[in-house]
Short mmCIF file of C-alpha atoms in Angstrom, two decimals:
data_model
loop_
_atom_site.label_atom_id
_atom_site.label_comp_id
_atom_site.label_asym_id
_atom_site.label_seq_id
_atom_site.Cartn_x
_atom_site.Cartn_y
_atom_site.Cartn_z
CA THR A 63 3.86 28.12 -10.05
CA PHE A 64 2.87 30.96 -7.80
CA ASN A 65 2.18 34.52 -8.83
CA THR A 66 3.90 36.75 -6.27
CA SER A 67 3.63 39.97 -8.28
CA GLU A 68 0.25 40.82 -6.76
CA ALA A 69 0.72 42.89 -3.62
CA ALA A 70 -2.45 41.69 -1.87
CA ARG A 71 -2.14 37.92 -1.88
CA PRO A 72 -0.16 35.51 -4.01
CA ARG A 73 -2.11 32.80 -5.80
CA ARG A 74 -1.26 29.99 -8.13
CA GLY A 75 -1.18 30.79 -11.83
CA SER A 76 -3.50 27.87 -12.59
CA ALA A 77 -6.10 29.22 -10.16
CA ALA A 78 -6.04 32.61 -11.87
CA LEU A 79 -6.42 30.99 -15.28
CA LEU A 80 -9.36 28.84 -14.19
CA HIS A 81 -11.10 31.81 -12.58
CA HIS A 82 -11.23 33.60 -15.95
CA ARG A 83 -12.36 30.43 -17.76
CA ALA A 84 -15.09 29.40 -15.31
CA GLY A 85 -17.95 30.28 -17.67
CA MET A 86 -16.72 28.15 -20.58
CA LYS A 87 -19.20 25.49 -21.63
CA ASN A 88 -16.48 23.13 -22.86
CA LEU A 89 -14.44 23.18 -19.62
CA ARG A 90 -15.23 21.06 -16.60
CA VAL A 91 -12.85 21.07 -13.64
CA VAL A 92 -12.91 17.96 -11.45
CA THR A 93 -10.94 17.99 -8.22
CA GLY A 94 -9.81 14.89 -6.36
CA ALA A 95 -9.64 12.90 -9.59
CA LEU A 96 -6.87 10.44 -10.45
CA VAL A 97 -6.12 9.68 -14.09
CA GLU A 98 -5.42 5.94 -14.33
CA ARG A 99 -4.46 5.80 -18.00
CA VAL A 100 -4.88 7.30 -21.44
CA LEU A 101 -6.83 5.18 -23.95
CA PHE A 102 -5.53 4.84 -27.52
CA LYS A 103 -7.09 3.66 -30.78
CA ASP A 104 -5.17 0.49 -31.73
CA ILE A 105 -4.51 1.20 -35.39
CA CYS A 106 -3.47 4.86 -35.43
CA LYS A 107 -2.20 5.21 -31.83
CA THR A 108 -4.39 8.26 -31.31
CA ALA A 109 -5.50 9.08 -27.75
CA TYR A 110 -9.28 9.28 -27.57
CA ALA A 111 -10.15 9.12 -23.85
CA VAL A 112 -8.83 8.89 -20.30
CA LYS A 113 -9.81 6.54 -17.47
CA VAL A 114 -10.32 8.60 -14.32
CA LYS A 115 -11.13 7.53 -10.78
CA VAL A 116 -13.26 9.94 -8.72
CA ASP A 117 -14.39 8.98 -5.21
CA GLY A 118 -13.48 5.35 -5.90
CA VAL A 119 -15.56 5.14 -9.09
CA THR A 120 -13.85 4.77 -12.49
CA HIS A 121 -15.13 6.92 -15.36
CA THR A 122 -14.12 7.15 -19.02
CA ILE A 123 -13.89 10.70 -20.30
CA HIS A 124 -13.84 10.98 -24.10
CA ALA A 125 -11.99 13.79 -25.87
CA ARG A 126 -13.44 15.66 -28.83
CA LYS A 127 -10.20 17.16 -30.12
CA GLY A 128 -7.18 16.24 -28.02
CA ILE A 129 -5.75 15.18 -24.70
CA VAL A 130 -3.04 17.08 -22.85
CA VAL A 131 -0.94 15.00 -20.45
CA SER A 132 0.53 17.19 -17.72
CA ALA A 133 1.25 15.34 -14.50
CA GLY A 134 4.70 16.64 -13.62
CA ALA A 135 8.23 15.35 -14.16
CA VAL A 136 7.66 12.02 -12.39
CA LEU A 137 3.99 11.23 -12.90
CA THR A 138 3.76 12.07 -16.62
CA PRO A 139 6.15 9.23 -17.60
CA GLN A 140 4.38 6.93 -15.14
CA LEU A 141 0.97 7.75 -16.63
CA LEU A 142 2.27 7.20 -20.16
CA GLN A 143 3.78 3.85 -19.16
CA LEU A 144 0.52 2.75 -17.50
CA SER A 145 -1.13 3.71 -20.80
CA GLY A 146 1.24 1.56 -22.88
CA VAL A 147 3.74 4.19 -24.02
CA GLY A 148 7.32 3.49 -22.98
CA PRO A 149 10.11 0.91 -23.14
CA LYS A 150 8.63 -2.27 -24.64
CA GLN A 151 10.56 -4.63 -22.35
CA LEU A 152 9.43 -2.79 -19.20
CA LEU A 153 5.79 -2.65 -20.28
CA LYS A 154 5.68 -6.35 -21.18
CA ARG A 155 7.32 -7.30 -17.87
CA LEU A 156 4.63 -5.32 -16.03
CA GLY A 157 1.81 -6.83 -18.10
CA VAL A 158 0.91 -3.56 -19.82
CA LYS A 159 -0.24 -3.75 -23.46
CA VAL A 160 2.34 -1.93 -25.61
CA VAL A 161 0.89 0.94 -27.64
CA HIS A 162 4.20 2.58 -28.56
CA ASP A 163 7.78 1.48 -27.81
CA SER A 164 9.88 4.47 -26.83
#
């Protein structure tokens, strides 16, 4: 979303939010990163990390408290399906380990 209420120059709402949060020790912003999938604990189906590719190198980023999935109307379902959350028949056909049938 864009903030057009400022007379000088409109800017994205996310940019304004990050500007005020830049000094937080528990926030790290990585640009140009692609989340490949969310990792879940097998028994309790709790997300504990994400696999991220940055500059062609895959990293695992572990969460301390929680993971927020926000990739838009199309990419959020795709990311969840790549992570094993979705229709069981589709996931099996694609060779994705089923975490949760939905």
